Short mmCIF file of N, CA and C in Angstrom, two decimals:
data_model
loop_
_atom_site.label_atom_id
_atom_site.label_comp_id
_atom_site.label_asym_id
_atom_site.label_seq_id
_atom_site.Cartn_x
_atom_site.Cartn_y
_atom_site.Cartn_z
N MET A 187 118.64 195.86 106.38
CA MET A 187 119.83 195.22 106.02
C MET A 187 120.67 196.07 105.13
N SER A 188 120.03 196.85 104.26
CA SER A 188 120.83 197.66 103.33
C SER A 188 121.63 198.75 104.09
N ARG A 189 121.19 199.09 105.30
CA ARG A 189 121.93 200.05 106.15
C ARG A 189 123.30 199.40 106.49
N TYR A 190 123.28 198.16 106.84
CA TYR A 190 124.58 197.50 107.22
C TYR A 190 125.44 197.34 105.98
N PHE A 191 124.90 197.06 104.85
CA PHE A 191 125.72 196.88 103.59
C PHE A 191 126.34 198.25 103.20
N SER A 192 125.56 199.30 103.35
CA SER A 192 126.15 200.61 102.97
C SER A 192 127.20 201.10 104.04
N ALA A 193 127.00 200.73 105.26
CA ALA A 193 128.00 201.07 106.28
C ALA A 193 129.27 200.19 106.12
N LEU A 194 129.16 199.03 105.52
CA LEU A 194 130.30 198.07 105.40
C LEU A 194 130.46 197.71 103.90
N PRO A 195 130.87 198.67 103.10
CA PRO A 195 130.86 198.38 101.65
C PRO A 195 131.84 197.33 101.14
N PHE A 196 132.92 197.07 101.91
CA PHE A 196 133.90 196.07 101.54
C PHE A 196 133.57 194.71 102.10
N ALA A 197 132.54 194.56 102.95
CA ALA A 197 132.28 193.28 103.58
C ALA A 197 131.92 192.17 102.63
N LEU A 198 130.95 192.46 101.75
CA LEU A 198 130.42 191.41 100.91
C LEU A 198 131.50 190.92 99.88
N PRO A 199 132.21 191.86 99.19
CA PRO A 199 133.33 191.35 98.32
C PRO A 199 134.34 190.54 99.07
N SER A 200 134.71 190.98 100.28
CA SER A 200 135.70 190.24 101.09
C SER A 200 135.21 188.90 101.45
N PHE A 201 133.89 188.82 101.80
CA PHE A 201 133.31 187.53 102.15
C PHE A 201 133.31 186.55 100.97
N VAL A 202 133.03 187.08 99.78
CA VAL A 202 133.04 186.15 98.63
C VAL A 202 134.46 185.61 98.43
N VAL A 203 135.47 186.48 98.50
CA VAL A 203 136.88 186.09 98.34
C VAL A 203 137.17 185.01 99.47
N GLY A 204 136.75 185.31 100.69
CA GLY A 204 137.02 184.45 101.80
C GLY A 204 136.40 183.07 101.66
N VAL A 205 135.15 183.03 101.12
CA VAL A 205 134.51 181.72 100.88
C VAL A 205 135.28 180.90 99.82
N VAL A 206 135.75 181.55 98.82
CA VAL A 206 136.54 180.87 97.78
C VAL A 206 137.83 180.27 98.45
N ILE A 207 138.50 181.09 99.28
CA ILE A 207 139.69 180.58 100.01
C ILE A 207 139.28 179.40 100.95
N ALA A 208 138.14 179.52 101.62
CA ALA A 208 137.68 178.42 102.51
C ALA A 208 137.43 177.17 101.71
N ALA A 209 136.88 177.32 100.51
CA ALA A 209 136.68 176.13 99.63
C ALA A 209 137.91 175.51 99.23
N LEU A 210 138.94 176.31 98.94
CA LEU A 210 140.25 175.76 98.49
C LEU A 210 141.01 175.03 99.57
N PHE A 211 140.77 175.38 100.86
CA PHE A 211 141.54 174.77 101.91
C PHE A 211 140.72 173.75 102.77
N ALA A 212 139.46 173.67 102.60
CA ALA A 212 138.59 172.83 103.38
C ALA A 212 138.97 171.34 103.34
N LYS A 213 139.19 170.83 102.14
CA LYS A 213 139.51 169.42 101.98
C LYS A 213 140.82 169.08 102.66
N ARG A 214 141.84 169.88 102.40
CA ARG A 214 143.19 169.61 102.97
C ARG A 214 143.16 169.62 104.45
N LEU A 215 142.49 170.73 104.99
CA LEU A 215 142.41 170.91 106.44
C LEU A 215 141.53 169.82 107.08
N GLY A 216 140.44 169.42 106.39
CA GLY A 216 139.58 168.33 106.79
C GLY A 216 140.38 167.06 106.99
N THR A 217 141.22 166.73 106.01
CA THR A 217 142.08 165.54 106.08
C THR A 217 143.02 165.63 107.29
N LYS A 218 143.60 166.77 107.50
CA LYS A 218 144.54 166.98 108.59
C LYS A 218 143.83 166.84 109.95
N LEU A 219 142.65 167.40 110.06
CA LEU A 219 141.90 167.30 111.31
C LEU A 219 141.10 166.03 111.46
N LYS A 220 141.04 165.21 110.39
CA LYS A 220 140.28 164.02 110.40
C LYS A 220 138.79 164.28 110.60
N GLU A 221 138.37 165.29 109.78
CA GLU A 221 136.94 165.75 109.84
C GLU A 221 136.38 165.81 108.41
N ARG A 222 135.11 165.88 108.31
CA ARG A 222 134.47 166.03 107.01
C ARG A 222 134.76 167.42 106.42
N PRO A 223 135.13 167.47 105.18
CA PRO A 223 135.49 168.80 104.57
C PRO A 223 134.32 169.82 104.62
N ILE A 224 133.10 169.36 104.51
CA ILE A 224 131.96 170.28 104.52
C ILE A 224 131.89 171.00 105.88
N ILE A 225 132.16 170.29 106.97
CA ILE A 225 132.14 170.96 108.27
C ILE A 225 133.33 171.94 108.40
N VAL A 226 134.45 171.54 107.92
CA VAL A 226 135.64 172.48 107.90
C VAL A 226 135.34 173.70 107.07
N PHE A 227 134.65 173.46 105.89
CA PHE A 227 134.34 174.58 105.02
C PHE A 227 133.36 175.51 105.75
N TRP A 228 132.34 174.97 106.47
CA TRP A 228 131.40 175.76 107.19
C TRP A 228 132.13 176.60 108.27
N TRP A 229 133.03 175.98 109.00
CA TRP A 229 133.76 176.72 110.02
C TRP A 229 134.61 177.83 109.43
N LEU A 230 135.35 177.52 108.35
CA LEU A 230 136.15 178.51 107.69
C LEU A 230 135.34 179.63 107.06
N GLY A 231 134.19 179.26 106.43
CA GLY A 231 133.29 180.21 105.91
C GLY A 231 132.71 181.12 106.98
N SER A 232 132.40 180.59 108.13
CA SER A 232 131.92 181.39 109.23
C SER A 232 133.00 182.36 109.71
N LEU A 233 134.24 181.86 109.77
CA LEU A 233 135.36 182.76 110.12
C LEU A 233 135.47 183.89 109.13
N MET A 234 135.37 183.57 107.83
CA MET A 234 135.47 184.60 106.82
C MET A 234 134.31 185.57 106.93
N LEU A 235 133.10 185.18 107.31
CA LEU A 235 132.02 186.08 107.51
C LEU A 235 132.37 187.08 108.63
N ILE A 236 132.89 186.57 109.73
CA ILE A 236 133.27 187.43 110.85
C ILE A 236 134.38 188.43 110.40
N LEU A 237 135.44 187.92 109.77
CA LEU A 237 136.53 188.82 109.38
C LEU A 237 136.10 189.83 108.37
N SER A 238 135.26 189.45 107.40
CA SER A 238 134.85 190.38 106.39
C SER A 238 133.94 191.47 106.97
N ALA A 239 133.12 191.14 107.91
CA ALA A 239 132.18 192.14 108.50
C ALA A 239 132.88 192.98 109.52
N THR A 240 133.97 192.53 110.11
CA THR A 240 134.57 193.27 111.20
C THR A 240 135.91 193.92 110.93
N LEU A 241 136.69 193.37 109.97
CA LEU A 241 138.02 193.87 109.73
C LEU A 241 138.20 194.50 108.34
N THR A 242 137.09 195.00 107.75
CA THR A 242 137.17 195.80 106.57
C THR A 242 136.79 197.20 106.92
N PRO A 243 137.33 198.20 106.16
CA PRO A 243 137.02 199.60 106.49
C PRO A 243 135.53 199.94 106.36
N THR A 244 135.08 200.73 107.28
CA THR A 244 133.69 201.19 107.18
C THR A 244 133.51 202.15 106.03
N GLY A 245 132.28 202.44 105.67
CA GLY A 245 131.97 203.35 104.57
C GLY A 245 132.53 204.76 104.81
N HIS A 246 132.57 205.18 106.06
CA HIS A 246 133.02 206.55 106.35
C HIS A 246 134.49 206.63 106.68
N ALA A 247 135.17 205.45 106.74
CA ALA A 247 136.57 205.46 107.14
C ALA A 247 137.48 206.26 106.19
N LEU A 248 137.14 206.18 104.87
CA LEU A 248 138.01 206.87 103.89
C LEU A 248 137.78 208.37 103.90
N GLU A 249 136.66 208.80 104.48
CA GLU A 249 136.35 210.27 104.51
C GLU A 249 136.61 210.90 105.87
N MET A 250 137.17 210.19 106.82
CA MET A 250 137.37 210.66 108.13
C MET A 250 138.34 211.82 108.21
N GLU A 251 138.10 212.73 109.14
CA GLU A 251 138.99 213.83 109.41
C GLU A 251 140.23 213.29 110.09
N GLU A 252 141.37 213.97 109.92
CA GLU A 252 142.65 213.56 110.51
C GLU A 252 142.50 213.34 112.04
N GLY A 253 141.82 214.27 112.69
CA GLY A 253 141.71 214.15 114.15
C GLY A 253 140.93 212.90 114.59
N LEU A 254 139.94 212.58 113.81
CA LEU A 254 139.17 211.34 114.16
C LEU A 254 139.97 210.09 114.00
N LEU A 255 140.96 210.15 113.11
CA LEU A 255 141.81 208.95 112.92
C LEU A 255 142.77 208.75 114.08
N THR A 256 142.86 209.72 114.98
CA THR A 256 143.77 209.56 116.09
C THR A 256 143.04 209.41 117.41
N THR A 257 141.73 209.34 117.34
CA THR A 257 140.93 209.15 118.54
C THR A 257 140.50 207.75 118.77
N ARG A 258 140.81 207.20 120.00
CA ARG A 258 140.42 205.83 120.31
C ARG A 258 139.54 205.85 121.54
N VAL A 259 138.68 204.92 121.65
CA VAL A 259 137.78 204.73 122.78
C VAL A 259 137.91 203.34 123.31
N TRP A 260 138.11 203.21 124.64
CA TRP A 260 138.23 201.93 125.26
C TRP A 260 137.10 201.84 126.34
N THR A 261 136.15 200.90 126.17
CA THR A 261 135.01 200.89 127.06
C THR A 261 134.96 199.47 127.70
N TRP A 262 134.91 199.46 129.05
CA TRP A 262 134.67 198.26 129.77
C TRP A 262 133.28 198.24 130.33
N ALA A 263 132.41 197.45 129.82
CA ALA A 263 131.01 197.40 130.29
C ALA A 263 130.43 196.03 129.97
N LEU A 264 129.48 195.66 130.73
CA LEU A 264 128.68 194.47 130.41
C LEU A 264 127.59 194.90 129.45
N PRO A 265 127.22 194.00 128.58
CA PRO A 265 126.12 194.31 127.63
C PRO A 265 124.80 194.41 128.36
N SER A 266 124.01 195.31 127.92
CA SER A 266 122.68 195.40 128.46
C SER A 266 121.86 194.23 127.81
N PRO A 267 120.93 193.69 128.58
CA PRO A 267 120.10 192.55 128.05
C PRO A 267 119.40 192.93 126.75
N SER A 268 119.01 194.20 126.59
CA SER A 268 118.31 194.61 125.39
C SER A 268 119.21 194.47 124.13
N ALA A 269 120.52 194.54 124.33
CA ALA A 269 121.45 194.36 123.23
C ALA A 269 121.35 193.01 122.59
N LEU A 270 120.88 192.04 123.41
CA LEU A 270 120.78 190.67 122.91
C LEU A 270 119.40 190.41 122.22
N PHE A 271 118.48 191.25 122.46
CA PHE A 271 117.09 191.02 121.92
C PHE A 271 116.55 192.04 121.02
N THR A 272 117.38 193.01 120.64
CA THR A 272 116.99 193.98 119.65
C THR A 272 117.96 194.04 118.51
N ILE A 273 117.58 194.54 117.37
CA ILE A 273 118.49 194.60 116.23
C ILE A 273 119.31 195.96 116.38
N ASN A 274 120.62 195.79 116.60
CA ASN A 274 121.50 196.95 116.69
C ASN A 274 122.94 196.51 116.34
N TRP A 275 123.89 197.37 116.37
CA TRP A 275 125.24 197.03 116.06
C TRP A 275 125.84 195.98 116.95
N GLN A 276 125.50 196.08 118.21
CA GLN A 276 126.02 195.06 119.12
C GLN A 276 125.42 193.68 118.91
N SER A 277 124.11 193.66 118.72
CA SER A 277 123.44 192.34 118.53
C SER A 277 123.84 191.73 117.21
N MET A 278 124.36 192.45 116.30
CA MET A 278 124.92 191.88 115.06
C MET A 278 126.02 190.93 115.34
N ASN A 279 126.83 191.18 116.42
CA ASN A 279 127.87 190.27 116.78
C ASN A 279 127.29 188.89 117.25
N LEU A 280 126.13 188.91 117.83
CA LEU A 280 125.46 187.64 118.19
C LEU A 280 125.18 186.88 116.91
N VAL A 281 124.71 187.54 115.91
CA VAL A 281 124.42 186.92 114.66
C VAL A 281 125.66 186.46 113.88
N LEU A 282 126.67 187.26 113.98
CA LEU A 282 127.98 186.98 113.31
C LEU A 282 128.67 185.77 113.86
N PHE A 283 128.63 185.65 115.19
CA PHE A 283 129.41 184.57 115.85
C PHE A 283 128.68 183.29 116.10
N THR A 284 127.36 183.28 115.93
CA THR A 284 126.64 182.04 116.15
C THR A 284 126.97 180.96 115.13
N PRO A 285 127.09 181.25 113.85
CA PRO A 285 127.46 180.20 112.89
C PRO A 285 128.82 179.47 113.17
N ILE A 286 129.82 180.20 113.60
CA ILE A 286 131.07 179.55 113.90
C ILE A 286 130.95 178.70 115.13
N GLY A 287 130.06 179.05 116.07
CA GLY A 287 129.78 178.25 117.20
C GLY A 287 129.09 176.92 116.79
N ILE A 288 128.08 177.06 115.94
CA ILE A 288 127.41 175.86 115.42
C ILE A 288 128.40 174.93 114.71
N ALA A 289 129.18 175.51 113.85
CA ALA A 289 130.19 174.72 113.12
C ALA A 289 131.15 174.01 114.08
N SER A 290 131.60 174.76 115.10
CA SER A 290 132.48 174.14 116.15
C SER A 290 131.86 172.98 116.83
N GLY A 291 130.55 173.05 117.09
CA GLY A 291 129.83 172.02 117.79
C GLY A 291 129.56 170.77 117.04
N VAL A 292 129.58 170.87 115.67
CA VAL A 292 129.25 169.63 114.86
C VAL A 292 130.44 168.82 114.43
N PHE A 293 131.63 169.29 114.80
CA PHE A 293 132.82 168.49 114.48
C PHE A 293 132.72 167.07 115.17
N THR A 294 133.35 166.11 114.58
CA THR A 294 133.18 164.76 115.09
C THR A 294 134.10 164.42 116.25
N ARG A 295 135.24 165.03 116.32
CA ARG A 295 136.23 164.78 117.30
C ARG A 295 136.23 165.83 118.40
N TRP A 296 136.20 165.41 119.66
CA TRP A 296 136.11 166.33 120.79
C TRP A 296 137.27 167.29 120.83
N ARG A 297 138.45 166.79 120.42
CA ARG A 297 139.65 167.67 120.42
C ARG A 297 139.42 168.86 119.50
N ASN A 298 138.81 168.60 118.39
CA ASN A 298 138.54 169.66 117.42
C ASN A 298 137.40 170.59 117.90
N ILE A 299 136.39 170.01 118.47
CA ILE A 299 135.30 170.85 119.08
C ILE A 299 135.90 171.82 120.03
N ILE A 300 136.68 171.38 120.98
CA ILE A 300 137.25 172.22 122.06
C ILE A 300 138.22 173.23 121.46
N SER A 301 139.14 172.79 120.63
CA SER A 301 140.16 173.73 120.11
C SER A 301 139.59 174.78 119.18
N LEU A 302 138.63 174.37 118.37
CA LEU A 302 138.02 175.37 117.45
C LEU A 302 137.02 176.29 118.10
N THR A 303 136.38 175.76 119.21
CA THR A 303 135.51 176.68 120.04
C THR A 303 136.41 177.72 120.72
N LEU A 304 137.44 177.29 121.33
CA LEU A 304 138.38 178.23 121.96
C LEU A 304 138.92 179.23 120.94
N SER A 305 139.24 178.76 119.76
CA SER A 305 139.73 179.67 118.68
C SER A 305 138.68 180.73 118.36
N ALA A 306 137.43 180.31 118.33
CA ALA A 306 136.36 181.26 118.04
C ALA A 306 136.26 182.31 119.09
N TYR A 307 136.39 181.93 120.35
CA TYR A 307 136.34 182.90 121.43
C TYR A 307 137.54 183.86 121.36
N ILE A 308 138.68 183.36 120.97
CA ILE A 308 139.87 184.22 120.81
C ILE A 308 139.66 185.20 119.62
N VAL A 309 139.07 184.70 118.56
CA VAL A 309 138.81 185.55 117.41
C VAL A 309 137.97 186.78 117.77
N SER A 310 136.93 186.51 118.63
CA SER A 310 136.07 187.63 119.05
C SER A 310 136.85 188.68 119.76
N LEU A 311 137.76 188.30 120.63
CA LEU A 311 138.61 189.23 121.37
C LEU A 311 139.60 189.92 120.41
N LEU A 312 140.30 189.15 119.55
CA LEU A 312 141.22 189.70 118.62
C LEU A 312 140.63 190.69 117.64
N VAL A 313 139.44 190.44 117.19
CA VAL A 313 138.78 191.35 116.28
C VAL A 313 138.59 192.70 116.92
N GLU A 314 138.13 192.70 118.17
CA GLU A 314 137.95 193.97 118.84
C GLU A 314 139.24 194.69 119.07
N MET A 315 140.30 193.94 119.38
CA MET A 315 141.62 194.53 119.56
C MET A 315 142.13 195.18 118.25
N ILE A 316 141.98 194.45 117.17
CA ILE A 316 142.49 194.91 115.89
C ILE A 316 141.71 196.14 115.49
N GLN A 317 140.41 196.16 115.73
CA GLN A 317 139.61 197.34 115.36
C GLN A 317 140.08 198.51 116.13
N TYR A 318 140.48 198.31 117.38
CA TYR A 318 140.96 199.39 118.24
C TYR A 318 142.28 199.92 117.76
N LEU A 319 143.14 199.05 117.37
CA LEU A 319 144.58 199.38 117.04
C LEU A 319 144.72 199.95 115.59
N VAL A 320 143.94 199.39 114.62
CA VAL A 320 144.14 199.81 113.24
C VAL A 320 143.16 200.90 112.87
N MET A 321 143.59 202.10 113.02
CA MET A 321 142.74 203.23 112.88
C MET A 321 142.10 203.42 111.50
N PRO A 322 142.77 203.14 110.44
CA PRO A 322 142.17 203.33 109.08
C PRO A 322 140.93 202.48 108.88
N LEU A 323 140.62 201.48 109.64
CA LEU A 323 139.39 200.77 109.53
C LEU A 323 138.17 201.58 109.94
N GLY A 324 138.42 202.72 110.62
CA GLY A 324 137.28 203.53 111.05
C GLY A 324 136.51 203.01 112.22
N ARG A 325 137.06 202.13 113.00
CA ARG A 325 136.32 201.48 114.11
C ARG A 325 137.25 201.52 115.36
N THR A 326 137.68 202.69 115.71
CA THR A 326 138.71 202.81 116.74
C THR A 326 138.17 202.74 118.17
N GLN A 327 137.49 201.69 118.44
CA GLN A 327 137.03 201.52 119.82
C GLN A 327 137.13 200.07 120.21
N PHE A 328 137.40 199.89 121.49
CA PHE A 328 137.36 198.49 122.03
C PHE A 328 136.18 198.57 123.03
N ASN A 329 135.21 197.64 122.88
CA ASN A 329 134.07 197.60 123.74
C ASN A 329 133.92 196.19 124.25
N SER A 330 134.12 195.99 125.55
CA SER A 330 134.05 194.63 126.11
C SER A 330 132.69 194.02 125.96
N SER A 331 131.66 194.83 125.96
CA SER A 331 130.29 194.23 125.83
C SER A 331 130.10 193.65 124.44
N THR A 332 130.81 194.17 123.44
CA THR A 332 130.70 193.59 122.10
C THR A 332 131.38 192.21 122.06
N VAL A 333 132.55 192.12 122.78
CA VAL A 333 133.25 190.79 122.90
C VAL A 333 132.32 189.80 123.58
N ILE A 334 131.75 190.23 124.67
CA ILE A 334 130.91 189.32 125.48
C ILE A 334 129.66 188.85 124.68
N ILE A 335 129.07 189.74 123.87
CA ILE A 335 127.96 189.38 123.04
C ILE A 335 128.39 188.37 121.94
N GLY A 336 129.65 188.54 121.46
CA GLY A 336 130.21 187.58 120.48
C GLY A 336 130.37 186.22 121.17
N TRP A 337 130.81 186.25 122.45
CA TRP A 337 130.96 184.99 123.16
C TRP A 337 129.59 184.33 123.45
N VAL A 338 128.57 185.16 123.70
CA VAL A 338 127.25 184.54 123.82
C VAL A 338 126.79 183.91 122.53
N GLY A 339 127.09 184.53 121.42
CA GLY A 339 126.74 183.94 120.11
C GLY A 339 127.45 182.63 119.85
N ILE A 340 128.77 182.59 120.24
CA ILE A 340 129.50 181.34 120.05
C ILE A 340 128.95 180.25 120.98
N THR A 341 128.64 180.66 122.25
CA THR A 341 128.16 179.63 123.24
C THR A 341 126.83 179.05 122.75
N VAL A 342 125.91 179.95 122.34
CA VAL A 342 124.63 179.49 121.82
C VAL A 342 124.80 178.61 120.58
N GLY A 343 125.70 179.04 119.69
CA GLY A 343 125.98 178.23 118.53
C GLY A 343 126.57 176.88 118.84
N VAL A 344 127.54 176.82 119.76
CA VAL A 344 128.07 175.53 120.15
C VAL A 344 126.97 174.58 120.78
N ALA A 345 126.15 175.18 121.61
CA ALA A 345 125.03 174.34 122.16
C ALA A 345 124.16 173.78 121.06
N ILE A 346 123.79 174.61 120.05
CA ILE A 346 123.00 174.14 118.92
C ILE A 346 123.80 173.09 118.13
N GLY A 347 125.08 173.32 117.91
CA GLY A 347 125.91 172.38 117.15
C GLY A 347 126.00 171.07 117.83
N LEU A 348 126.21 171.07 119.17
CA LEU A 348 126.31 169.81 119.92
C LEU A 348 124.96 169.07 119.93
N LEU A 349 123.85 169.80 119.93
CA LEU A 349 122.55 169.14 119.86
C LEU A 349 122.40 168.47 118.48
N VAL A 350 122.74 169.19 117.45
CA VAL A 350 122.66 168.61 116.07
C VAL A 350 123.56 167.44 115.96
N ARG A 351 124.78 167.54 116.51
CA ARG A 351 125.75 166.44 116.53
C ARG A 351 125.17 165.19 117.19
N ALA A 352 124.55 165.40 118.35
CA ALA A 352 123.95 164.27 119.13
C ALA A 352 122.82 163.62 118.31
N LEU A 353 121.96 164.46 117.70
CA LEU A 353 120.85 163.95 116.90
C LEU A 353 121.34 163.13 115.69
N ILE A 354 122.41 163.66 115.06
CA ILE A 354 122.96 162.92 113.93
C ILE A 354 123.57 161.58 114.39
N LYS A 355 124.27 161.61 115.51
CA LYS A 355 124.87 160.35 116.03
C LYS A 355 123.74 159.36 116.41
N LYS A 356 122.70 159.88 117.02
CA LYS A 356 121.58 159.05 117.44
C LYS A 356 120.92 158.39 116.24
N ASN A 357 120.66 159.20 115.24
CA ASN A 357 119.97 158.68 114.01
C ASN A 357 120.85 157.80 113.24
N SER A 358 122.13 157.91 113.31
CA SER A 358 122.99 157.04 112.55
C SER A 358 123.08 155.64 113.16
N ARG A 359 122.68 155.50 114.41
CA ARG A 359 122.63 154.21 115.11
C ARG A 359 121.36 153.46 114.86
N ILE A 360 120.30 154.16 114.37
CA ILE A 360 119.01 153.52 114.11
C ILE A 360 119.13 152.77 112.82
N PRO A 361 118.83 151.46 112.85
CA PRO A 361 118.91 150.70 111.58
C PRO A 361 117.80 151.13 110.66
N THR A 362 118.11 151.22 109.39
CA THR A 362 117.15 151.60 108.39
C THR A 362 116.64 150.39 107.69
N ALA A 363 115.37 150.45 107.27
CA ALA A 363 114.77 149.25 106.62
C ALA A 363 114.92 149.38 105.10
#
């Protein structure tokens, strides 16, 4: 894990700032969406985790040669199944995007579940596009398999979230003694 922290030195401080921002806006947004603020906080916090890990400069970005800052790579490929079952940079997207999927699945209103799940899928694509376009981040590549792995994480997360939501609904109907 320390390997990832050293490669992404700005991720943890950005995440802490993002969580504070999420806490400040969760109640107001929860009221607007007619949802519990804790679920909104979880969704916003998950979004901040994704943004802090993917849209902050890498450790080597500040030391890159001029020529490397002008080189971009665009790769269209399906992820290999091993990318989903081993620890590597691509499988980290599975880990990064699963919490936002879970949070999307536990919202109480179907409209929010659908719109925030779709938003999460779009975030996965936008992150990869921004990494490709903003060269000073030091991540000048677009890899479709990374986007797909993020989508798998979101899908798995939503399935877990919907299951948790159903269990909560079922248990709330059981009379307590």
